[in-house]
PDB file of C-alpha atoms in Angstrom:
ATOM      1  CA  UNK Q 489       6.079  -7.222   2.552  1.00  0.00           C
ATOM      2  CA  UNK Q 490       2.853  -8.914   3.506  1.00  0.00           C
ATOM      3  CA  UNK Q 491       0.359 -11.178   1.608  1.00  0.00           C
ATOM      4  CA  UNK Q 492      -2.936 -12.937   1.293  1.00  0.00           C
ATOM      5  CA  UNK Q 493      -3.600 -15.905  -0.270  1.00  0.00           C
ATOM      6  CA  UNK Q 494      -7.239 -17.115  -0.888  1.00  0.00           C
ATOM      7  CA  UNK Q 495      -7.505 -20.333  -2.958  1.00  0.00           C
ATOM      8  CA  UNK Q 496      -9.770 -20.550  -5.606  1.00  0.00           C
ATOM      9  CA  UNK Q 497     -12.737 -17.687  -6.516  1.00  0.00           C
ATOM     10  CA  UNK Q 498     -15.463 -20.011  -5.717  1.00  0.00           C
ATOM     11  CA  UNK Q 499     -17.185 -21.952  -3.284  1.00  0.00           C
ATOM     12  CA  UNK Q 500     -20.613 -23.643  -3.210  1.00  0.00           C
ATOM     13  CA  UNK Q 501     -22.215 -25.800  -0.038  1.00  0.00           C
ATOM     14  CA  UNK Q 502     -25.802 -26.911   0.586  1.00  0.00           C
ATOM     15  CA  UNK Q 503     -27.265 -25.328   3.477  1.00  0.00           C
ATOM     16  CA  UNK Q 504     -26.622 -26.710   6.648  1.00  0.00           C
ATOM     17  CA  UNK Q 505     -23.136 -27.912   5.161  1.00  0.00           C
ATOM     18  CA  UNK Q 506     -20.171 -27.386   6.943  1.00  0.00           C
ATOM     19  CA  UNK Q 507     -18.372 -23.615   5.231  1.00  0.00           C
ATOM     20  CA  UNK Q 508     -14.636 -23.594   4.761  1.00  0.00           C
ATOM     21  CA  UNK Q 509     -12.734 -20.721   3.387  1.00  0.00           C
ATOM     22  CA  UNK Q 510      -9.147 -20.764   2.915  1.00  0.00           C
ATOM     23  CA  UNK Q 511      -6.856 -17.573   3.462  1.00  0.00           C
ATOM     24  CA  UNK Q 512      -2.680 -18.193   3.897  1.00  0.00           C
ATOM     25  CA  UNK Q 513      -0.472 -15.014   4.628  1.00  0.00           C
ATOM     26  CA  UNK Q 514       2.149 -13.738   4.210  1.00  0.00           C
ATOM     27  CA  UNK Q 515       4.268 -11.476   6.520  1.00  0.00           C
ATOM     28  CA  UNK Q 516       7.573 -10.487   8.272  1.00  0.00           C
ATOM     29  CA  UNK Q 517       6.126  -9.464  11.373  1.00  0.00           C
ATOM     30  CA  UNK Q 518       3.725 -11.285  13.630  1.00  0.00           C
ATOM     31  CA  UNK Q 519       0.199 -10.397  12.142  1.00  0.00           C
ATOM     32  CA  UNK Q 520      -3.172  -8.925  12.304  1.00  0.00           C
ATOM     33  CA  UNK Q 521      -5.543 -11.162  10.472  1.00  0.00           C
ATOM     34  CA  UNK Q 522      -8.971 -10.084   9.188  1.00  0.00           C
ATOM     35  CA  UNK Q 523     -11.931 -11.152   7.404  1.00  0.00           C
ATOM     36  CA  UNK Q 524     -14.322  -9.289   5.882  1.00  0.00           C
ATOM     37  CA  UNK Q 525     -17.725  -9.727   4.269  1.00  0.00           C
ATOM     38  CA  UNK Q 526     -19.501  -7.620   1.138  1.00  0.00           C
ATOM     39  CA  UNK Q 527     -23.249  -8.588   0.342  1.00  0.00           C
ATOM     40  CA  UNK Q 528     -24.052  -7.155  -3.288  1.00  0.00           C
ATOM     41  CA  UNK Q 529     -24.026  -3.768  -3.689  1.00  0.00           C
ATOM     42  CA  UNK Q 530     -22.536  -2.694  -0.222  1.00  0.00           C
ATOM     43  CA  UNK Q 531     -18.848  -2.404   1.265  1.00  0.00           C
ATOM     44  CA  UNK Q 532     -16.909  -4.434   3.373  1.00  0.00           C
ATOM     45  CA  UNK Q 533     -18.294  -5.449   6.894  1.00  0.00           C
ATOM     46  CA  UNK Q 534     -15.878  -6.877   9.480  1.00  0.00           C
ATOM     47  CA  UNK Q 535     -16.769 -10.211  10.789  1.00  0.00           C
ATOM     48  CA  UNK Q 536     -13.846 -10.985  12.614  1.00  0.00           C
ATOM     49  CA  UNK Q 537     -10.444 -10.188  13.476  1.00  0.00           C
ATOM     50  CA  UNK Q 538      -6.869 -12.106  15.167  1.00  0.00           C
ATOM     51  CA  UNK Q 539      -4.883  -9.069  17.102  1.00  0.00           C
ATOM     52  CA  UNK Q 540      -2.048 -11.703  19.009  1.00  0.00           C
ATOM     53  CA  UNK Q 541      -4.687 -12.741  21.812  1.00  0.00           C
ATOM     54  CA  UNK Q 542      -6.383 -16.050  21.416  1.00  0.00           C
ATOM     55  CA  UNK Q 543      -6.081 -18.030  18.339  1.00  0.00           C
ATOM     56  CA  UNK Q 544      -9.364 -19.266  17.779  1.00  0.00           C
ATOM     57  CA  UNK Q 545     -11.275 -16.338  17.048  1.00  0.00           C
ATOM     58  CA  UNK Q 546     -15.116 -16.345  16.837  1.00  0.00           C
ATOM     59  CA  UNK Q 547     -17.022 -13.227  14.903  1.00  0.00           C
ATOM     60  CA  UNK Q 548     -20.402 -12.244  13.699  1.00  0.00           C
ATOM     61  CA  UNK Q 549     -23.106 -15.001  12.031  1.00  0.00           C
ATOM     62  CA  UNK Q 550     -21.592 -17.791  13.768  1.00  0.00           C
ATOM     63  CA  UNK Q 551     -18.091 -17.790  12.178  1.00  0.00           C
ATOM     64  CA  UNK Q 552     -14.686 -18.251  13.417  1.00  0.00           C
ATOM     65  CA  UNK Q 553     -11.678 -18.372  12.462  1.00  0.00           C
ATOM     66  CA  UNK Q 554      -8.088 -20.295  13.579  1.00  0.00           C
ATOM     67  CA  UNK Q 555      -5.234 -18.917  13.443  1.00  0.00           C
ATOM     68  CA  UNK Q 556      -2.561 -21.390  12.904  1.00  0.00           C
ATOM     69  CA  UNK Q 557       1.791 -19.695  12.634  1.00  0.00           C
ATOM     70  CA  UNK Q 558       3.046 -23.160  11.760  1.00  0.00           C
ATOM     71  CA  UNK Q 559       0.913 -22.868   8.628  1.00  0.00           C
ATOM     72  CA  UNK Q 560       0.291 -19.514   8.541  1.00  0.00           C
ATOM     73  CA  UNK Q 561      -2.976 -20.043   7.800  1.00  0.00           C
ATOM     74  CA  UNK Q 562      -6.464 -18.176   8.928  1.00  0.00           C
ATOM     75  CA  UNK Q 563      -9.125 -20.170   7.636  1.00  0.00           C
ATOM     76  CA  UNK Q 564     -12.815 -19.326   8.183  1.00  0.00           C
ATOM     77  CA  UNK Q 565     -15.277 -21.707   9.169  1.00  0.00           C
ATOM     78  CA  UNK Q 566     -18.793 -22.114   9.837  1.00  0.00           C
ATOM     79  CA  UNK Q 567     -20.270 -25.436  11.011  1.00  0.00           C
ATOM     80  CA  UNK Q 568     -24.006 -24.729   9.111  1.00  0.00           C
ATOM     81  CA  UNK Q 569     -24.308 -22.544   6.207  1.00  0.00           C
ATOM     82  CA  UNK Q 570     -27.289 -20.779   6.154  1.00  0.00           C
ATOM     83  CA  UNK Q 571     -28.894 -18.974   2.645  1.00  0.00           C
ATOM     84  CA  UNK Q 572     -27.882 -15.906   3.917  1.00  0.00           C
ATOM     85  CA  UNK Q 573     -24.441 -16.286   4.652  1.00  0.00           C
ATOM     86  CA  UNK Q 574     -24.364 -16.232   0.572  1.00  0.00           C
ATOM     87  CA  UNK Q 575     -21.564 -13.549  -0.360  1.00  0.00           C
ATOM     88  CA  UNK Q 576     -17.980 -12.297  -1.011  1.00  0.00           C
ATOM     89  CA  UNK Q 577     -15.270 -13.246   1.454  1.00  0.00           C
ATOM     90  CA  UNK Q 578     -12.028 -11.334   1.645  1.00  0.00           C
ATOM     91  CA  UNK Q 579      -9.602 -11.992   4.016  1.00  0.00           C
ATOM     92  CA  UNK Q 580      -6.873  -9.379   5.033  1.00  0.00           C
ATOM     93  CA  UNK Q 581      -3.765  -8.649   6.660  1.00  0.00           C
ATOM     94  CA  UNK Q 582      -1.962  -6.250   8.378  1.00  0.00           C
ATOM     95  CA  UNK Q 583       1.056  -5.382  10.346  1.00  0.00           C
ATOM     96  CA  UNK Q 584       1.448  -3.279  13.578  1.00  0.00           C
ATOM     97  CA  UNK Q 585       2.643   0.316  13.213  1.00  0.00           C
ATOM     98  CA  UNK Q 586       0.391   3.699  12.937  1.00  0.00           C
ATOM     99  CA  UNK Q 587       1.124   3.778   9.464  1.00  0.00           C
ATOM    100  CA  UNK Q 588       0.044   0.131   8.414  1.00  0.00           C
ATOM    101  CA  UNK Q 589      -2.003  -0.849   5.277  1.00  0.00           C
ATOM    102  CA  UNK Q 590      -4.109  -3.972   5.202  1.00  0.00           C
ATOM    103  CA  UNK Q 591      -3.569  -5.916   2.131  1.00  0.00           C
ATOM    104  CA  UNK Q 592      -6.589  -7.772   0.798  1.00  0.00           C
ATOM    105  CA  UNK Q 593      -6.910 -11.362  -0.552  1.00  0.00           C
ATOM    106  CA  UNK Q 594      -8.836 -11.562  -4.000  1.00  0.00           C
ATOM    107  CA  UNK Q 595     -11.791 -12.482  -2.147  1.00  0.00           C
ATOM    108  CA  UNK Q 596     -14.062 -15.890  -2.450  1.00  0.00           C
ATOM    109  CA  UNK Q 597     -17.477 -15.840  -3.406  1.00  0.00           C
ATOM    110  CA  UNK Q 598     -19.927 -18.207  -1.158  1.00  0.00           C
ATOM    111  CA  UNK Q 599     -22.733 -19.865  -2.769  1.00  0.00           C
ATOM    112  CA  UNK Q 600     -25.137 -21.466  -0.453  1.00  0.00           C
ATOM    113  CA  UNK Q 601     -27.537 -23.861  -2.614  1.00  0.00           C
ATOM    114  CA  UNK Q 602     -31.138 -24.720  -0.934  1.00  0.00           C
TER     115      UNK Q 602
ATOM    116  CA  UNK V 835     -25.147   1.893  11.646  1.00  0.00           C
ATOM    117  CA  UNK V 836     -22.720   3.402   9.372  1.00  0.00           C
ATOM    118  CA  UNK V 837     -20.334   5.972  10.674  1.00  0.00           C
ATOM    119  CA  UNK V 838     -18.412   6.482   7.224  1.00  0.00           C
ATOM    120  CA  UNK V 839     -20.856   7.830   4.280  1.00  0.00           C
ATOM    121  CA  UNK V 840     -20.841   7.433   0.382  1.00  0.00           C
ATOM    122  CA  UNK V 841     -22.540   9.643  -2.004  1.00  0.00           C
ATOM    123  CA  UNK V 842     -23.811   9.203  -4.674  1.00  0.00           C
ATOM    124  CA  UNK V 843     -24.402   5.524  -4.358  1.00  0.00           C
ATOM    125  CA  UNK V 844     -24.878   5.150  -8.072  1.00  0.00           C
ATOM    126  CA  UNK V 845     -23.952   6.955 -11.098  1.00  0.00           C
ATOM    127  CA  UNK V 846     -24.258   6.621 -14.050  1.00  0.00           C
ATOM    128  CA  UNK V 847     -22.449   9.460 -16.395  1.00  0.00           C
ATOM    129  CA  UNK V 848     -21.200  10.364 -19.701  1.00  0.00           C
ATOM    130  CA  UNK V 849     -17.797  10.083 -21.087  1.00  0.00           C
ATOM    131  CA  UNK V 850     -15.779  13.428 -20.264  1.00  0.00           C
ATOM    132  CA  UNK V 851     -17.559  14.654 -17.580  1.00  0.00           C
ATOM    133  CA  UNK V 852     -16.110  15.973 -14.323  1.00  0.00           C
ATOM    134  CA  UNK V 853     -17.331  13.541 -11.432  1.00  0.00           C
ATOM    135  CA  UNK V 854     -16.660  13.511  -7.620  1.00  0.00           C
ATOM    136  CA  UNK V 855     -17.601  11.058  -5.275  1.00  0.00           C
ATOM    137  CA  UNK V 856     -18.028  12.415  -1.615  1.00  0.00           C
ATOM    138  CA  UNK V 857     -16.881  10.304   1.552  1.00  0.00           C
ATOM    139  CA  UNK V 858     -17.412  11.165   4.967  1.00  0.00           C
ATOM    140  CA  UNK V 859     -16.733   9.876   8.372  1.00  0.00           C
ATOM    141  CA  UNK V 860     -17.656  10.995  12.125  1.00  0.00           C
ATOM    142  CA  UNK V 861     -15.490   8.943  13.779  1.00  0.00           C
ATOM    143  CA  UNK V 862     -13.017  11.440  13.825  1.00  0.00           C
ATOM    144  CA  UNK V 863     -10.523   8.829  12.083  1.00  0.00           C
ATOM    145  CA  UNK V 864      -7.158  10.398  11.040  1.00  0.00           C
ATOM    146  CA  UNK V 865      -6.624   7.634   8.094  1.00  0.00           C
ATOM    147  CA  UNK V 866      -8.568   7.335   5.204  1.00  0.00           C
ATOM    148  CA  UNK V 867      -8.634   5.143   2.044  1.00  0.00           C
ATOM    149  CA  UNK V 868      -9.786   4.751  -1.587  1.00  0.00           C
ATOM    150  CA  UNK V 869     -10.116   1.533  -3.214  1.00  0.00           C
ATOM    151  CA  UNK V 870     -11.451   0.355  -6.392  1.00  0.00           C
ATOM    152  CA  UNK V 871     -13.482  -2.661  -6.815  1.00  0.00           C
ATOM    153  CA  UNK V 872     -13.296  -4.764  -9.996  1.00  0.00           C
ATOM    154  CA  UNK V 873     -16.938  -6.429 -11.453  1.00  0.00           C
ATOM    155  CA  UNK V 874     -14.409  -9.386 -10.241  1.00  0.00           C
ATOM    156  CA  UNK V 875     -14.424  -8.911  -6.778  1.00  0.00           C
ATOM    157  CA  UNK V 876     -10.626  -7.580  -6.332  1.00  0.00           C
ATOM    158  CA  UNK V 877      -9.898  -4.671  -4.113  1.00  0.00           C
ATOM    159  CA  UNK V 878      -7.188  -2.484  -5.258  1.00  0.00           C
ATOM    160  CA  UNK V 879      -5.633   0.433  -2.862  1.00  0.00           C
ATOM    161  CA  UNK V 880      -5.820   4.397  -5.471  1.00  0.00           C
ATOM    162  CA  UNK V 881      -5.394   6.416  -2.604  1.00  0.00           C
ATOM    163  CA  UNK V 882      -4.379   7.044   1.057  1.00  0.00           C
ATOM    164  CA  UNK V 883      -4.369   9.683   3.555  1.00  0.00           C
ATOM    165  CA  UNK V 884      -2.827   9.350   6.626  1.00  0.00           C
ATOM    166  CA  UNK V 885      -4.373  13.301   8.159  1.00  0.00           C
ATOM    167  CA  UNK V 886      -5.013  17.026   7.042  1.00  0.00           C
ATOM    168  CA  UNK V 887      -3.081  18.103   4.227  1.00  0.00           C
ATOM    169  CA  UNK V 888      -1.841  14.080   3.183  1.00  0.00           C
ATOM    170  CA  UNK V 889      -2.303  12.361   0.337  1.00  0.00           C
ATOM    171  CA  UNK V 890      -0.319   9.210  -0.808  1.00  0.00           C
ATOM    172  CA  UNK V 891      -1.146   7.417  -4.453  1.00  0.00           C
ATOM    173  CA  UNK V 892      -2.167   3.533  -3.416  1.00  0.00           C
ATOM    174  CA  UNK V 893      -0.989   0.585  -5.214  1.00  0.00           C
ATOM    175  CA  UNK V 894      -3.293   0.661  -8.399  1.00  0.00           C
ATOM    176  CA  UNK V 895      -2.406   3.508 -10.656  1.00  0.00           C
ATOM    177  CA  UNK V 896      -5.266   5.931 -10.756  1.00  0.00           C
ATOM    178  CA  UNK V 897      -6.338   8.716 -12.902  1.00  0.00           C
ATOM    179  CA  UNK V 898      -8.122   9.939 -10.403  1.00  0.00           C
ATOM    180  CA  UNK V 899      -7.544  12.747  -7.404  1.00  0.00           C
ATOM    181  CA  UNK V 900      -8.225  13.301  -4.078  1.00  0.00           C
ATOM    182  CA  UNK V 901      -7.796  15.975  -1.504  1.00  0.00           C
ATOM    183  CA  UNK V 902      -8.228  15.859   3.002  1.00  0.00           C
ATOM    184  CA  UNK V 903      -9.061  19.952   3.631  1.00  0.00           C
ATOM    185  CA  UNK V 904     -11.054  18.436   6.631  1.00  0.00           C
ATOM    186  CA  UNK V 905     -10.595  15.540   8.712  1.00  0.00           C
ATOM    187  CA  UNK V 906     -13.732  14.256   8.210  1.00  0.00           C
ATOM    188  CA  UNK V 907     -14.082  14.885   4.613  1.00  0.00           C
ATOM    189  CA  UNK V 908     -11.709  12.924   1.475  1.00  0.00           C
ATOM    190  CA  UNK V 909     -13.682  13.403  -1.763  1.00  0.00           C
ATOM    191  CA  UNK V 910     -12.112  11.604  -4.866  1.00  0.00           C
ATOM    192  CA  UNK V 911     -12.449  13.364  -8.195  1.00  0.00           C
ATOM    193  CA  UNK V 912     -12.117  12.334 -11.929  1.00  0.00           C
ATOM    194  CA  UNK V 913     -11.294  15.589 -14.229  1.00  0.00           C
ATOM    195  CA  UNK V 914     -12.393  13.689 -17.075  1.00  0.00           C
ATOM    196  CA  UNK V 915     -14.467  10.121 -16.924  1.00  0.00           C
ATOM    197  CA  UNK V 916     -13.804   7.367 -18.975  1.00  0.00           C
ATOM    198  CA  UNK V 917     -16.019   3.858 -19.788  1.00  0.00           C
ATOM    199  CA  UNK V 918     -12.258   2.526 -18.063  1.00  0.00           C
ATOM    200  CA  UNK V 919     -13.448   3.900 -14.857  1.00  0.00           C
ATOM    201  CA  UNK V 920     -16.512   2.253 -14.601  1.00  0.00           C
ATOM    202  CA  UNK V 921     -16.216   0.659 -11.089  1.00  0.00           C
ATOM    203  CA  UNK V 922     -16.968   0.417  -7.595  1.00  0.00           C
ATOM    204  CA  UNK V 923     -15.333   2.619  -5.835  1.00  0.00           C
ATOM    205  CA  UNK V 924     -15.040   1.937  -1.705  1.00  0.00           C
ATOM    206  CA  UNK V 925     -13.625   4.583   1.151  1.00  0.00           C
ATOM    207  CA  UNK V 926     -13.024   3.234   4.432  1.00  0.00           C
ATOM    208  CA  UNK V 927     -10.993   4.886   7.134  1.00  0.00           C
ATOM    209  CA  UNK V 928      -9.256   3.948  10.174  1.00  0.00           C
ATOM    210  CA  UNK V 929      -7.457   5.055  13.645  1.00  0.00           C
ATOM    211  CA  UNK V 930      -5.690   2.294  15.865  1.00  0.00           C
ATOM    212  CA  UNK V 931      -5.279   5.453  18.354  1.00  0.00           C
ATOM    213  CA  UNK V 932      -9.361   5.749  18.941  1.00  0.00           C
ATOM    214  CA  UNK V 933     -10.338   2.197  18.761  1.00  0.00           C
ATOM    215  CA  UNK V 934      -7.463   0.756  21.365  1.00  0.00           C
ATOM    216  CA  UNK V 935      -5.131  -0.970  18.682  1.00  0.00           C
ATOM    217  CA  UNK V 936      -7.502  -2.435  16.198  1.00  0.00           C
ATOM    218  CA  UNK V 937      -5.582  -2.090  12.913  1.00  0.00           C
ATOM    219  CA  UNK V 938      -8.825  -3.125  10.772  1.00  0.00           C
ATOM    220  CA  UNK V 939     -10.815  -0.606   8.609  1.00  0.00           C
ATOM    221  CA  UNK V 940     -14.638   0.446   8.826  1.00  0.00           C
ATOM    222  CA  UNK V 941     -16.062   0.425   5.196  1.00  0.00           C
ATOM    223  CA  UNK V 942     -18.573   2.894   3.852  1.00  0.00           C
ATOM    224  CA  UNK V 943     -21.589   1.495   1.248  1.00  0.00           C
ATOM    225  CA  UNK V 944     -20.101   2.528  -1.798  1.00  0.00           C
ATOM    226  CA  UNK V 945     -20.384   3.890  -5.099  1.00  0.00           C
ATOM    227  CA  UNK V 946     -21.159   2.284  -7.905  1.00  0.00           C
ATOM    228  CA  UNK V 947     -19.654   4.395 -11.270  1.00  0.00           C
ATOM    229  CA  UNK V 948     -20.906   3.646 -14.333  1.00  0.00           C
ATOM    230  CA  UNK V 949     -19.364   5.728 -17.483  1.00  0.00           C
ATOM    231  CA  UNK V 950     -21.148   5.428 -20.753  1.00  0.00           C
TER     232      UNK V 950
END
């Protein structure tokens, strides 16, 4: 069965700061590693996705992501938060096969303070 | 621009009324999805279906039903709402055939239920 892990419900940086959001998995098979964004009141938009090619994967807005086996990790990173990058972070996995799910992390909420 | 469509975004209804929410998609995706959405953030899998004529019940326990007549088409209904179903509820769908192995979901907007 796969799994996402994101630590803590919460994070706040200053703008300009440095954004790190954690997200650990959980899975039998190698992995397809996602994360998502939601700004208020609208569903999910992809920002970036790890399909078994390179492991440092850069998206939309000027994130990335790295994705890390040892640690099964997939943290998301940003090196300057800007205001608008203020919103809910989910992070998501999934395994290969036509009939595969994703399973969604709890999802972290960004603030970025001024 | 959105290829997967909610309606109503928001709605705000009585307790006991008979409510579906419409989602629709041009993509041509064979899988689609139903997930509720917690004022806490947490996404929860009701409902699945995986073509024409499939349904599957997701991971949360639902009172609620849905049908896939049409590809393009997988309204979810509630027979009789509750103030427990107040909630956002998301469709996405999906096809790793059409969009060359990518596993990931496109999300529609949304709707926002509120039962009073």
């Amino acid at each position: 069965a796969q799994s996402v892990t994101q630590l803590g419900s919460h994070v706040s940086v200053s703008e300009g700061a440095l954004v790190l959001l954690r997200c650990n998995y959980s899975s039998s098979v190698p992995p397809y590693l996602f994360w998502y964004v939601q700004y208020p009141n609208q569903g999910l938009q992809l920002l970036l996705k790890y399909t078994s090619a390179a492991t440092l994967v850069k998206g939309i807005n000027g994130f990335e992501a790295e994705f890390k086996k040892s640690e099964t990790s997939f943290h998301l990173t940003k090196p300057s938060a800007h205001m608008s990058d203020a919103a809910e972070y989910f992070c998501a996995v999934s395994e290969s096969g036509a009939n595969s799910k994703l399973t969604f992390g709890k999802g972290i909420t960004l603030s970025v303070r001024p | 621009e959105a290829d997967i469509y909610q309606t109503p975004r928001y709605l705000v209804i009585g307790t006991g009324k008979k409510i579906t929410l419409e989602c629709s998609q041009t993509m041509g995706h064979d899988k689609m999805y139903w997930y509720q959405q917690d004022p806490g953030m947490e996404l929860h899998l009701i409902h699945y279906s995986y073509g024409v004529n499939s349904t599957e019940k997701g991971d949360l326990s639902s009172e609620s039903t849905v049908s896939r007549i049409r590809t393009e088409h997988f309204p979810l209904t509630l027979e009789s709402a509750r103030p427990s179903h107040t909630s956002q509820y998301l469709c996405a769908s999906s096809d790793p055939r059409r969009t060359g192995g990518y596993y990931g979901y496109t999300f529609g907007s949304g709707t926002r239920l509120t039962v009073v």
